[in-house]
Amino acid sequence: MPVRLRNLSHVFPGDGEPVAAIDDLSFEIANGEFACVVGPSGCGKTTLLRIVAGLQLPSGGAAEVDTTAGPGRPPTAMVFQDHGLFPWMTVADNVAFGLERRDVPRDEKRRIAAAFLSRIGLKRFLDRFPHELSAGMQQRVGIARAFVSDAPVLLMDEPFGALDAQTRLLLQEELLALWTASRKTVLFVTHDIEEAMRLGDRILVLSGRPARLRTSMTILLPRPRGEESLASPEALEIRRAVWELLRDEARRELEAAR
Amino acid sequence: MTRSRFAGLPALLTAVVVAGVAWQIAARHFSRGAAIFFPPPSAILAALGRRVADGTLPAAAGITAARVLAGVALASPLAIGLGALAGWSVSARRTLDPALAAGHAIPKIAALPLFLVALGIGETARVALVAVSAFFPLAINTMAGVAEISPVHFEVARHYGASRARTFRRVVLPGALPLILVGLRLALTIGLVITIALELVAANDGLGSWIWRAWQTFSIDDLWAGLVAASLFGIAIQALLAAASRRLVRWRPGRTV
């Protein structure tokens, strides 16, 4: 199993009262699986990803990530919510940063980055700076960096959350194509059920804070998932079940906030 | 970009010309005493032209420039290094920030006698005083520049496995560069002020010495020409740093320096 959570808990010390973000979370993600995590906003999804990425130590339990990827490959590659590109590096250098662990000369890194960027049609932007690109383009560069690192596990933190609807659809398609070609294991966090239905092999529904696993649903809809299969009775049933769980959680959050 | 770069020039020139003409006209009504110490701009410009032509003013300015550049060059590696450390590490900042604040507050020119005692009356003491004066604004700006870098960038570097040395070179330095350039501008300007000040009393060459000699020989027009030369220095420093910023900080829309 590339990712295995065992009784994972996390509590932020906070200023006054400690805040429990994650409570006793256990699940596994299979090799090559595209797993979508949905939950009400602020439920600790980002914390979950940060723990799996090794950016944050959990206060209890464990997030085990297969680290046998081999030298020069990070075990996980994170696509950050607001792309996390370095504004002072060109597109090519930003993507080449994914190869930071690889012991190859700079020119070789740039060559690998350029090859990947031309594969996704971004060759013209090699020497541009991030601020010269649209939000959608910036996130495509962020995704390119993660793929170029060749980490077996991709962690994605609402990567399309800030994009307009059309751009989001196009980037979802692009991501699926890259995933199909590479068969990486993906842990994708979103608050958008529709997005999870389009992308995921499985939807993991989390409760509001502290995040607990409410349910895990396998989506057996055939790929590629066109509008037709997303409107099939089976799809509607999954959507309804997920929404019911989420609505309960969202309502509880709202009431707790009052 | 070209448009915005020179967009302020007409207004600036107009202001300078208007102020100059007003002064020129007012100078006619100055008392005899005032007229000696506040000569009309025409007389100052004439003196400036004369002293540039006979080579004495450029020679003095060149010596001053060399002292400023030597001092700032000497201070820069340590100022940028320590400033970056203080901006990067919270525990280092706890120690360094008060130390920088304390050191920055000391009027360095007042310590000139101590420098002369410690290093001898010579070029070493002069350049050392300039270096110490330039150190603080550069270190403080570097610290602020690094502290301003978004934590996300440090996380990305760590996540993709960048070593500390690589993070310093590829994240800390470029991320702080806009404010490092602001720090250099302040360091050069303060270095110039300190150099001229110490040359007034502790050198027999350079712009400060030139101004002091003009005063003692009662060549008031020359004294004013020296002051104008110092302000032209300020403009040169600004232009230099703005050019550096345009070349090095292409990644950021707008400009800092």
Short mmCIF file of C-alpha atoms in Angstrom, two decimals:
data_model
loop_
_atom_site.label_atom_id
_atom_site.label_comp_id
_atom_site.label_asym_id
_atom_site.label_seq_id
_atom_site.Cartn_x
_atom_site.Cartn_y
_atom_site.Cartn_z
CA MET A 1 0.00 0.00 0.00
CA PRO A 2 1.54 3.34 -0.98
CA VAL A 3 -0.43 5.24 1.69
CA ARG A 4 -1.78 3.86 4.94
CA LEU A 5 -3.26 5.92 7.78
CA ARG A 6 -3.48 4.21 11.13
CA ASN A 7 -5.54 5.85 13.89
CA LEU A 8 -4.27 9.23 12.77
CA SER A 9 -5.07 12.12 15.09
CA HIS A 10 -3.95 15.68 15.17
CA VAL A 11 -4.50 18.43 17.71
CA PHE A 12 -3.29 22.01 17.26
CA PRO A 13 -2.13 23.48 20.56
CA GLY A 14 -3.65 26.87 19.72
CA ASP A 15 -3.53 29.98 21.91
CA GLY A 16 -6.22 29.08 24.42
CA GLU A 17 -7.98 25.78 23.90
CA PRO A 18 -6.33 23.06 21.81
CA VAL A 19 -8.14 22.46 18.51
CA ALA A 20 -8.66 18.88 17.40
CA ALA A 21 -8.27 18.75 13.61
CA ILE A 22 -8.23 15.01 12.91
CA ASP A 23 -9.58 12.21 15.08
CA ASP A 24 -8.71 8.54 14.71
CA LEU A 25 -8.58 8.40 10.95
CA SER A 26 -7.70 5.10 9.30
CA PHE A 27 -7.74 4.22 5.62
CA GLU A 28 -5.52 2.85 2.89
CA ILE A 29 -5.01 3.85 -0.69
CA ALA A 30 -4.16 1.19 -3.23
CA ASN A 31 -1.39 1.44 -5.76
CA GLY A 32 -2.49 3.55 -8.73
CA GLU A 33 -5.76 4.52 -7.07
CA PHE A 34 -7.28 7.99 -7.45
CA ALA A 35 -8.78 8.74 -4.05
CA CYS A 36 -10.82 11.88 -3.47
CA VAL A 37 -11.30 13.23 0.03
CA VAL A 38 -14.35 15.45 0.49
CA GLY A 39 -15.49 17.16 3.64
CA PRO A 40 -16.89 20.45 4.87
CA SER A 41 -14.52 23.37 4.59
CA GLY A 42 -12.16 23.81 7.50
CA CYS A 43 -12.45 20.16 8.52
CA GLY A 44 -8.73 19.40 8.53
CA LYS A 45 -8.33 18.13 4.96
CA THR A 46 -5.29 20.30 4.38
CA THR A 47 -3.78 19.14 7.68
CA LEU A 48 -4.30 15.55 6.56
CA LEU A 49 -2.39 16.17 3.33
CA ARG A 50 0.39 18.02 5.13
CA ILE A 51 0.84 15.07 7.47
CA VAL A 52 0.98 12.59 4.58
CA ALA A 53 3.45 14.91 2.83
CA GLY A 54 5.68 14.89 5.90
CA LEU A 55 5.32 18.65 6.41
CA GLN A 56 3.60 18.16 9.74
CA LEU A 57 4.05 15.53 12.44
CA PRO A 58 0.77 14.04 13.68
CA SER A 59 0.02 14.13 17.39
CA GLY A 60 -1.22 10.55 17.33
CA GLY A 61 -1.25 7.48 15.12
CA ALA A 62 0.72 7.26 11.92
CA ALA A 63 0.61 8.13 8.24
CA GLU A 64 2.72 5.52 6.51
CA VAL A 65 3.95 6.31 3.05
CA ASP A 66 5.85 3.81 0.95
CA THR A 67 9.35 5.25 0.80
CA THR A 68 10.87 2.61 -1.40
CA ALA A 69 10.51 4.81 -4.46
CA GLY A 70 14.27 4.78 -4.92
CA PRO A 71 16.95 7.45 -4.77
CA GLY A 72 16.24 10.78 -6.42
CA ARG A 73 12.48 10.38 -6.18
CA PRO A 74 10.55 11.97 -3.34
CA PRO A 75 7.95 9.60 -1.82
CA THR A 76 5.18 12.17 -2.32
CA ALA A 77 4.69 15.30 -4.42
CA MET A 78 2.27 17.95 -3.26
CA VAL A 79 0.32 20.29 -5.51
CA PHE A 80 -0.40 23.28 -3.33
CA GLN A 81 -3.73 25.08 -3.12
CA ASP A 82 -2.36 28.35 -4.49
CA HIS A 83 0.17 26.55 -6.74
CA GLY A 84 3.16 27.43 -4.49
CA LEU A 85 5.35 28.43 -7.45
CA PHE A 86 8.46 30.49 -6.78
CA PRO A 87 7.72 33.92 -8.28
CA TRP A 88 11.44 34.56 -8.91
CA MET A 89 11.96 31.44 -11.00
CA THR A 90 10.93 30.98 -14.60
CA VAL A 91 8.36 28.32 -15.45
CA ALA A 92 11.17 25.97 -16.55
CA ASP A 93 13.10 26.44 -13.29
CA ASN A 94 9.97 26.01 -11.21
CA VAL A 95 9.22 22.68 -12.88
CA ALA A 96 12.88 21.63 -12.66
CA PHE A 97 12.64 22.21 -8.90
CA GLY A 98 10.65 18.97 -8.79
CA LEU A 99 13.97 17.24 -9.57
CA GLU A 100 15.71 18.78 -6.56
CA ARG A 101 16.52 15.35 -5.11
CA ARG A 102 17.86 13.99 -8.36
CA ASP A 103 21.63 14.13 -8.66
CA VAL A 104 21.83 15.39 -12.24
CA PRO A 105 23.31 18.59 -13.69
CA ARG A 106 21.15 21.70 -13.94
CA ASP A 107 20.97 21.56 -17.73
CA GLU A 108 19.66 18.01 -17.59
CA LYS A 109 16.98 19.06 -15.09
CA ARG A 110 15.95 21.89 -17.37
CA ARG A 111 15.83 19.52 -20.32
CA ILE A 112 13.55 17.09 -18.45
CA ALA A 113 11.32 19.99 -17.34
CA ALA A 114 11.16 21.39 -20.88
CA ALA A 115 10.24 17.97 -22.28
CA PHE A 116 7.36 17.64 -19.84
CA LEU A 117 6.16 21.18 -20.47
CA SER A 118 6.10 20.65 -24.22
CA ARG A 119 4.14 17.45 -23.65
CA ILE A 120 1.36 19.48 -22.00
CA GLY A 121 1.65 22.31 -24.52
CA LEU A 122 3.39 24.86 -22.31
CA LYS A 123 6.66 25.00 -24.23
CA ARG A 124 6.14 28.67 -25.17
CA PHE A 125 6.08 29.65 -21.50
CA LEU A 126 9.42 28.11 -20.47
CA ASP A 127 11.08 31.45 -19.79
CA ARG A 128 8.06 33.30 -18.42
CA PHE A 129 7.64 34.18 -14.76
CA PRO A 130 4.58 32.94 -12.86
CA HIS A 131 3.04 36.43 -12.55
CA GLU A 132 2.83 36.57 -16.35
CA LEU A 133 0.53 33.51 -16.44
CA SER A 134 -3.18 33.09 -15.76
CA ALA A 135 -4.29 31.25 -12.61
CA GLY A 136 -5.06 28.12 -14.64
CA MET A 137 -1.65 28.18 -16.31
CA GLN A 138 0.06 28.67 -12.95
CA GLN A 139 -1.64 25.59 -11.53
CA ARG A 140 -0.70 23.56 -14.62
CA VAL A 141 2.92 24.47 -13.92
CA GLY A 142 2.44 23.40 -10.29
CA ILE A 143 1.06 20.06 -11.48
CA ALA A 144 3.93 19.70 -13.96
CA ARG A 145 6.43 20.17 -11.10
CA ALA A 146 4.76 17.39 -9.11
CA PHE A 147 4.70 14.98 -12.09
CA VAL A 148 8.30 15.74 -13.05
CA SER A 149 9.47 14.81 -9.54
CA ASP A 150 8.27 11.30 -10.39
CA ALA A 151 6.99 10.74 -6.86
CA PRO A 152 4.75 7.66 -6.84
CA VAL A 153 2.14 9.45 -4.71
CA LEU A 154 0.57 12.78 -5.67
CA LEU A 155 -1.06 14.88 -2.98
CA MET A 156 -3.42 17.55 -4.28
CA ASP A 157 -4.93 20.19 -2.05
CA GLU A 158 -7.98 21.65 -3.84
CA PRO A 159 -5.75 22.47 -6.79
CA PHE A 160 -8.60 23.76 -8.94
CA GLY A 161 -10.56 25.48 -6.19
CA ALA A 162 -9.68 29.00 -7.31
CA LEU A 163 -10.33 28.49 -11.02
CA ASP A 164 -13.36 29.34 -13.14
CA ALA A 165 -15.65 26.46 -14.13
CA GLN A 166 -14.42 26.01 -17.72
CA THR A 167 -10.77 26.09 -16.80
CA ARG A 168 -11.44 23.66 -13.99
CA LEU A 169 -13.06 21.15 -16.39
CA LEU A 170 -10.13 21.39 -18.80
CA LEU A 171 -7.56 20.93 -16.05
CA GLN A 172 -9.48 17.97 -14.63
CA GLU A 173 -9.33 16.33 -18.07
CA GLU A 174 -5.63 17.06 -18.37
CA LEU A 175 -4.95 15.65 -14.91
CA LEU A 176 -6.87 12.47 -15.74
CA ALA A 177 -4.88 12.04 -18.94
CA LEU A 178 -1.58 12.44 -17.05
CA TRP A 179 -2.74 10.09 -14.33
CA THR A 180 -3.89 7.46 -16.85
CA ALA A 181 -0.49 7.59 -18.56
CA SER A 182 1.51 7.43 -15.32
CA ARG A 183 -0.75 5.41 -13.00
CA LYS A 184 0.36 7.32 -9.95
CA THR A 185 -1.44 7.02 -6.66
CA VAL A 186 -3.41 10.20 -6.02
CA LEU A 187 -4.85 11.63 -2.83
CA PHE A 188 -7.01 14.53 -3.97
CA VAL A 189 -8.71 16.87 -1.51
CA THR A 190 -11.74 18.84 -2.62
CA HIS A 191 -14.98 20.22 -1.26
CA ASP A 192 -16.66 19.78 -4.64
CA ILE A 193 -18.65 16.53 -4.95
CA GLU A 194 -18.90 16.98 -8.73
CA GLU A 195 -15.13 17.11 -9.00
CA ALA A 196 -14.74 13.97 -6.88
CA MET A 197 -17.30 12.16 -9.10
CA ARG A 198 -15.41 13.07 -12.26
CA LEU A 199 -11.97 12.16 -10.97
CA GLY A 200 -12.06 9.57 -8.23
CA ASP A 201 -11.96 5.80 -8.06
CA ARG A 202 -13.18 6.31 -4.54
CA ILE A 203 -14.70 9.07 -2.45
CA LEU A 204 -13.75 9.33 1.21
CA VAL A 205 -16.21 11.52 3.09
CA LEU A 206 -14.89 13.24 6.20
CA SER A 207 -16.90 14.72 9.03
CA GLY A 208 -16.58 18.30 10.23
CA ARG A 209 -13.85 19.13 12.73
CA PRO A 210 -12.31 17.01 14.09
CA ALA A 211 -12.23 15.06 10.83
CA ARG A 212 -13.39 11.45 11.11
CA LEU A 213 -14.06 9.04 8.26
CA ARG A 214 -17.82 9.02 7.62
CA THR A 215 -17.80 6.70 4.66
CA SER A 216 -15.73 5.42 1.80
CA MET A 217 -17.51 4.84 -1.51
CA THR A 218 -16.05 3.17 -4.56
CA ILE A 219 -17.12 4.82 -7.81
CA LEU A 220 -17.42 2.18 -10.45
CA LEU A 221 -18.51 4.49 -13.25
CA PRO A 222 -16.58 3.67 -16.44
CA ARG A 223 -13.88 6.07 -17.62
CA PRO A 224 -13.74 8.44 -19.38
CA ARG A 225 -16.73 9.80 -17.52
CA GLY A 226 -18.83 11.86 -19.87
CA GLU A 227 -21.91 13.87 -18.92
CA GLU A 228 -23.98 10.79 -19.65
CA SER A 229 -22.35 8.48 -17.14
CA LEU A 230 -22.25 11.30 -14.58
CA ALA A 231 -26.04 11.58 -14.98
CA SER A 232 -26.67 7.81 -14.73
CA PRO A 233 -28.87 6.50 -11.88
CA GLU A 234 -25.80 4.99 -10.23
CA ALA A 235 -24.00 8.33 -10.27
CA LEU A 236 -27.04 10.15 -8.93
CA GLU A 237 -27.25 7.66 -6.08
CA ILE A 238 -23.62 8.21 -5.05
CA ARG A 239 -24.02 11.99 -5.33
CA ARG A 240 -27.15 11.90 -3.19
CA ALA A 241 -25.53 9.73 -0.52
CA VAL A 242 -22.40 11.89 -0.34
CA TRP A 243 -24.43 15.09 -0.27
CA GLU A 244 -26.60 13.83 2.56
CA LEU A 245 -23.56 13.14 4.71
CA LEU A 246 -21.93 16.42 3.80
CA ARG A 247 -25.09 18.42 4.39
CA ASP A 248 -25.38 17.04 7.91
CA GLU A 249 -21.77 17.95 8.59
CA ALA A 250 -22.02 21.38 7.02
CA ARG A 251 -25.17 22.15 9.02
CA ARG A 252 -23.52 21.07 12.24
CA GLU A 253 -20.56 23.33 11.48
CA LEU A 254 -22.91 26.24 10.80
CA GLU A 255 -24.78 25.71 14.04
CA ALA A 256 -21.59 25.32 16.02
CA ALA A 257 -20.45 28.65 14.63
CA ARG A 258 -23.58 30.44 15.88
CA MET B 1 8.00 50.31 -18.56
CA THR B 2 10.00 53.02 -20.36
CA ARG B 3 7.11 55.41 -20.02
CA SER B 4 6.73 54.97 -16.27
CA ARG B 5 10.49 55.10 -15.72
CA PHE B 6 10.77 58.67 -16.96
CA ALA B 7 7.22 59.76 -16.23
CA GLY B 8 8.29 61.75 -13.15
CA LEU B 9 11.10 63.58 -14.92
CA PRO B 10 9.18 66.60 -16.36
CA ALA B 11 7.63 67.36 -12.96
CA LEU B 12 10.99 67.07 -11.21
CA LEU B 13 12.77 69.30 -13.76
CA THR B 14 9.97 71.86 -13.57
CA ALA B 15 10.24 71.96 -9.77
CA VAL B 16 14.02 72.35 -9.88
CA VAL B 17 13.83 75.13 -12.50
CA VAL B 18 11.04 76.99 -10.67
CA ALA B 19 12.88 76.80 -7.33
CA GLY B 20 16.14 77.87 -9.01
CA VAL B 21 14.56 80.86 -10.75
CA ALA B 22 12.80 81.93 -7.53
CA TRP B 23 16.06 81.73 -5.62
CA GLN B 24 17.90 83.61 -8.37
CA ILE B 25 15.35 86.45 -8.24
CA ALA B 26 15.19 86.50 -4.44
CA ALA B 27 19.00 86.60 -4.19
CA ARG B 28 18.94 90.17 -5.59
CA HIS B 29 17.11 91.31 -2.47
CA PHE B 30 19.30 89.41 0.01
CA SER B 31 21.28 91.54 2.45
CA ARG B 32 25.00 91.73 1.71
CA GLY B 33 25.75 89.20 4.45
CA ALA B 34 23.16 86.69 3.26
CA ALA B 35 24.26 87.11 -0.36
CA ILE B 36 27.74 85.89 0.58
CA PHE B 37 26.55 82.67 2.19
CA PHE B 38 23.57 82.03 -0.12
CA PRO B 39 24.89 82.87 -3.56
CA PRO B 40 22.43 82.77 -6.48
CA PRO B 41 22.20 79.47 -8.40
CA SER B 42 23.97 81.07 -11.37
CA ALA B 43 27.06 81.60 -9.22
CA ILE B 44 26.88 78.03 -7.83
CA LEU B 45 26.54 76.57 -11.32
CA ALA B 46 29.43 78.69 -12.54
CA ALA B 47 31.60 77.44 -9.67
CA LEU B 48 30.52 73.87 -10.36
CA GLY B 49 31.48 74.26 -14.05
CA ARG B 50 34.81 75.83 -13.15
CA ARG B 51 35.73 73.12 -10.65
CA VAL B 52 34.67 70.30 -12.94
CA ALA B 53 36.73 71.86 -15.74
CA ASP B 54 39.87 72.22 -13.64
CA GLY B 55 39.48 68.63 -12.46
CA THR B 56 39.61 69.29 -8.72
CA LEU B 57 35.98 68.46 -7.99
CA PRO B 58 35.88 65.19 -10.02
CA ALA B 59 39.13 64.11 -8.35
CA ALA B 60 37.73 64.75 -4.88
CA ALA B 61 34.45 63.04 -5.77
CA GLY B 62 36.35 60.03 -7.13
CA ILE B 63 38.22 59.57 -3.86
CA THR B 64 34.98 59.81 -1.89
CA ALA B 65 33.27 57.32 -4.21
CA ALA B 66 36.14 54.86 -3.77
CA ARG B 67 35.81 55.05 0.05
CA VAL B 68 32.04 54.57 -0.09
CA LEU B 69 32.28 51.59 -2.44
CA ALA B 70 35.10 49.97 -0.46
CA GLY B 71 33.17 50.33 2.80
CA VAL B 72 29.90 49.01 1.41
CA ALA B 73 31.65 46.14 -0.39
CA LEU B 74 33.36 45.21 2.85
CA ALA B 75 30.12 45.29 4.84
CA SER B 76 27.85 43.55 2.33
CA PRO B 77 28.69 39.84 2.72
CA LEU B 78 28.36 39.93 6.49
CA ALA B 79 25.32 42.23 6.45
CA ILE B 80 23.46 40.06 3.91
CA GLY B 81 24.57 36.84 5.61
CA LEU B 82 23.59 37.84 9.14
CA GLY B 83 20.44 39.64 7.96
CA ALA B 84 19.35 36.53 6.05
CA LEU B 85 20.03 34.34 9.07
CA ALA B 86 17.98 36.66 11.28
CA GLY B 87 15.13 36.68 8.77
CA TRP B 88 15.21 32.94 8.25
CA SER B 89 15.50 31.59 11.78
CA VAL B 90 13.19 32.86 14.49
CA SER B 91 15.66 31.96 17.23
CA ALA B 92 18.48 33.81 15.46
CA ARG B 93 16.19 36.82 15.08
CA ARG B 94 15.56 36.94 18.83
CA THR B 95 19.26 37.52 19.37
CA LEU B 96 20.16 39.51 16.29
CA ASP B 97 17.20 41.87 16.01
CA PRO B 98 17.90 43.76 19.29
CA ALA B 99 21.62 43.74 18.50
CA LEU B 100 20.97 45.29 15.08
CA ALA B 101 18.61 47.84 16.61
CA ALA B 102 21.20 48.81 19.22
CA GLY B 103 24.07 49.02 16.75
CA HIS B 104 22.03 50.96 14.21
CA ALA B 105 21.14 53.62 16.80
CA ILE B 106 24.76 54.51 17.58
CA PRO B 107 25.86 57.58 15.58
CA LYS B 108 28.86 56.00 13.91
CA ILE B 109 30.55 59.34 13.21
CA ALA B 110 30.77 59.92 16.96
CA ALA B 111 32.89 56.80 17.20
CA LEU B 112 35.41 58.15 14.70
CA PRO B 113 38.06 58.96 17.37
CA LEU B 114 37.87 55.37 18.62
CA PHE B 115 38.35 54.06 15.08
CA LEU B 116 41.35 56.32 14.62
CA VAL B 117 42.87 55.12 17.89
CA ALA B 118 42.21 51.47 17.15
CA LEU B 119 43.18 51.40 13.45
CA GLY B 120 45.54 54.34 13.13
CA ILE B 121 44.96 57.59 11.26
CA GLY B 122 44.66 56.26 7.75
CA GLU B 123 42.53 54.68 5.07
CA THR B 124 41.80 51.55 7.14
CA ALA B 125 40.02 53.49 9.86
CA ARG B 126 38.04 55.55 7.33
CA VAL B 127 36.84 52.57 5.30
CA ALA B 128 36.08 50.61 8.48
CA LEU B 129 33.83 53.40 9.76
CA VAL B 130 31.99 53.51 6.42
CA ALA B 131 31.61 49.72 6.49
CA VAL B 132 30.16 49.71 9.99
CA SER B 133 27.71 52.48 9.05
CA ALA B 134 26.61 50.67 5.88
CA PHE B 135 26.26 47.34 7.67
CA PHE B 136 23.12 48.10 9.68
CA PRO B 137 20.66 49.36 7.06
CA LEU B 138 21.67 46.52 4.74
CA ALA B 139 21.40 43.84 7.44
CA ILE B 140 18.02 45.13 8.66
CA ASN B 141 16.54 45.30 5.16
CA THR B 142 17.83 41.83 4.33
CA MET B 143 16.23 40.50 7.51
CA ALA B 144 12.91 42.12 6.60
CA GLY B 145 13.19 40.80 3.03
CA VAL B 146 13.68 37.21 4.15
CA ALA B 147 11.00 37.44 6.84
CA GLU B 148 8.57 38.61 4.15
CA ILE B 149 9.00 35.48 2.01
CA SER B 150 5.83 33.41 2.20
CA PRO B 151 6.21 30.28 4.39
CA VAL B 152 4.78 28.27 1.48
CA HIS B 153 8.02 28.75 -0.43
CA PHE B 154 10.06 27.27 2.41
CA GLU B 155 7.62 24.35 2.60
CA VAL B 156 7.89 23.70 -1.12
CA ALA B 157 11.69 23.71 -0.86
CA ARG B 158 11.61 21.30 2.06
CA HIS B 159 8.96 19.11 0.44
CA TYR B 160 10.97 18.65 -2.75
CA GLY B 161 14.10 17.87 -0.71
CA ALA B 162 16.21 21.04 -1.11
CA SER B 163 19.18 21.17 1.27
CA ARG B 164 19.69 24.20 3.54
CA ALA B 165 22.43 25.53 1.28
CA ARG B 166 20.21 25.14 -1.80
CA THR B 167 17.27 26.73 -0.01
CA PHE B 168 19.49 29.69 0.86
CA ARG B 169 20.61 30.13 -2.73
CA ARG B 170 17.31 29.47 -4.49
CA VAL B 171 14.71 30.73 -2.02
CA VAL B 172 16.19 33.03 0.64
CA LEU B 173 18.44 35.20 -1.53
CA PRO B 174 16.21 35.67 -4.58
CA GLY B 175 13.11 36.10 -2.44
CA ALA B 176 14.73 38.81 -0.35
CA LEU B 177 16.46 40.50 -3.29
CA PRO B 178 14.00 43.40 -3.71
CA LEU B 179 14.58 44.50 -0.12
CA ILE B 180 18.31 43.70 -0.27
CA LEU B 181 18.48 46.26 -3.08
CA VAL B 182 16.61 48.80 -0.94
CA GLY B 183 19.14 48.05 1.82
CA LEU B 184 22.02 48.62 -0.61
CA ARG B 185 20.56 51.95 -1.62
CA LEU B 186 20.37 53.05 2.02
CA ALA B 187 23.80 51.60 2.78
CA LEU B 188 25.40 53.50 -0.12
CA THR B 189 23.67 56.75 0.85
CA ILE B 190 24.58 56.46 4.52
CA GLY B 191 28.08 55.45 3.47
CA LEU B 192 28.31 58.64 1.42
CA VAL B 193 27.10 60.83 4.28
CA ILE B 194 29.55 59.24 6.72
CA THR B 195 32.43 59.46 4.24
CA ILE B 196 31.90 63.17 3.64
CA ALA B 197 31.47 63.78 7.36
CA LEU B 198 34.70 62.02 8.29
CA GLU B 199 36.55 63.69 5.43
CA LEU B 200 35.62 67.07 6.94
CA VAL B 201 37.80 66.32 9.93
CA ALA B 202 39.93 63.26 9.29
CA ALA B 203 41.21 63.39 5.70
CA ASN B 204 42.94 65.84 3.43
CA ASP B 205 41.32 64.60 0.25
CA GLY B 206 37.84 63.65 -0.91
CA LEU B 207 34.63 65.66 -1.17
CA GLY B 208 34.35 66.40 2.56
CA SER B 209 37.87 67.75 2.74
CA TRP B 210 37.17 69.78 -0.42
CA ILE B 211 34.07 71.32 1.17
CA TRP B 212 35.90 72.06 4.42
CA ARG B 213 38.79 73.73 2.57
CA ALA B 214 36.31 75.83 0.59
CA TRP B 215 34.81 76.98 3.87
CA GLN B 216 38.17 77.81 5.43
CA THR B 217 39.30 79.75 2.37
CA PHE B 218 35.90 81.44 2.31
CA SER B 219 35.15 80.13 -1.21
CA ILE B 220 31.43 79.90 -0.54
CA ASP B 221 30.56 79.21 -4.20
CA ASP B 222 32.91 76.20 -4.11
CA LEU B 223 31.33 75.00 -0.86
CA TRP B 224 27.93 75.02 -2.56
CA ALA B 225 29.35 73.25 -5.59
CA GLY B 226 30.55 70.50 -3.24
CA LEU B 227 27.08 70.14 -1.75
CA VAL B 228 25.54 69.92 -5.21
CA ALA B 229 28.09 67.24 -6.10
CA ALA B 230 27.01 65.23 -3.04
CA SER B 231 23.36 65.40 -4.08
CA LEU B 232 24.30 64.29 -7.61
CA PHE B 233 25.92 61.30 -5.93
CA GLY B 234 22.57 60.49 -4.34
CA ILE B 235 20.89 60.54 -7.74
CA ALA B 236 23.61 58.30 -9.18
CA ILE B 237 23.12 55.77 -6.35
CA GLN B 238 19.39 55.70 -6.94
CA ALA B 239 19.79 55.29 -10.72
CA LEU B 240 22.33 52.49 -10.22
CA LEU B 241 20.09 50.53 -7.87
CA ALA B 242 16.98 51.09 -10.00
CA ALA B 243 18.87 49.71 -13.01
CA ALA B 244 20.03 46.71 -10.97
CA SER B 245 16.47 46.15 -9.79
CA ARG B 246 15.12 46.22 -13.35
CA ARG B 247 17.64 43.61 -14.42
CA LEU B 248 17.50 41.34 -11.38
CA VAL B 249 13.88 41.56 -10.23
CA ARG B 250 12.12 41.01 -13.53
CA TRP B 251 9.90 38.48 -11.76
CA ARG B 252 8.02 41.09 -9.81
CA PRO B 253 5.56 43.52 -11.30
CA GLY B 254 6.15 47.08 -10.08
CA ARG B 255 9.35 48.20 -8.45
CA THR B 256 10.79 48.59 -4.99
CA VAL B 257 13.98 50.59 -5.41
#
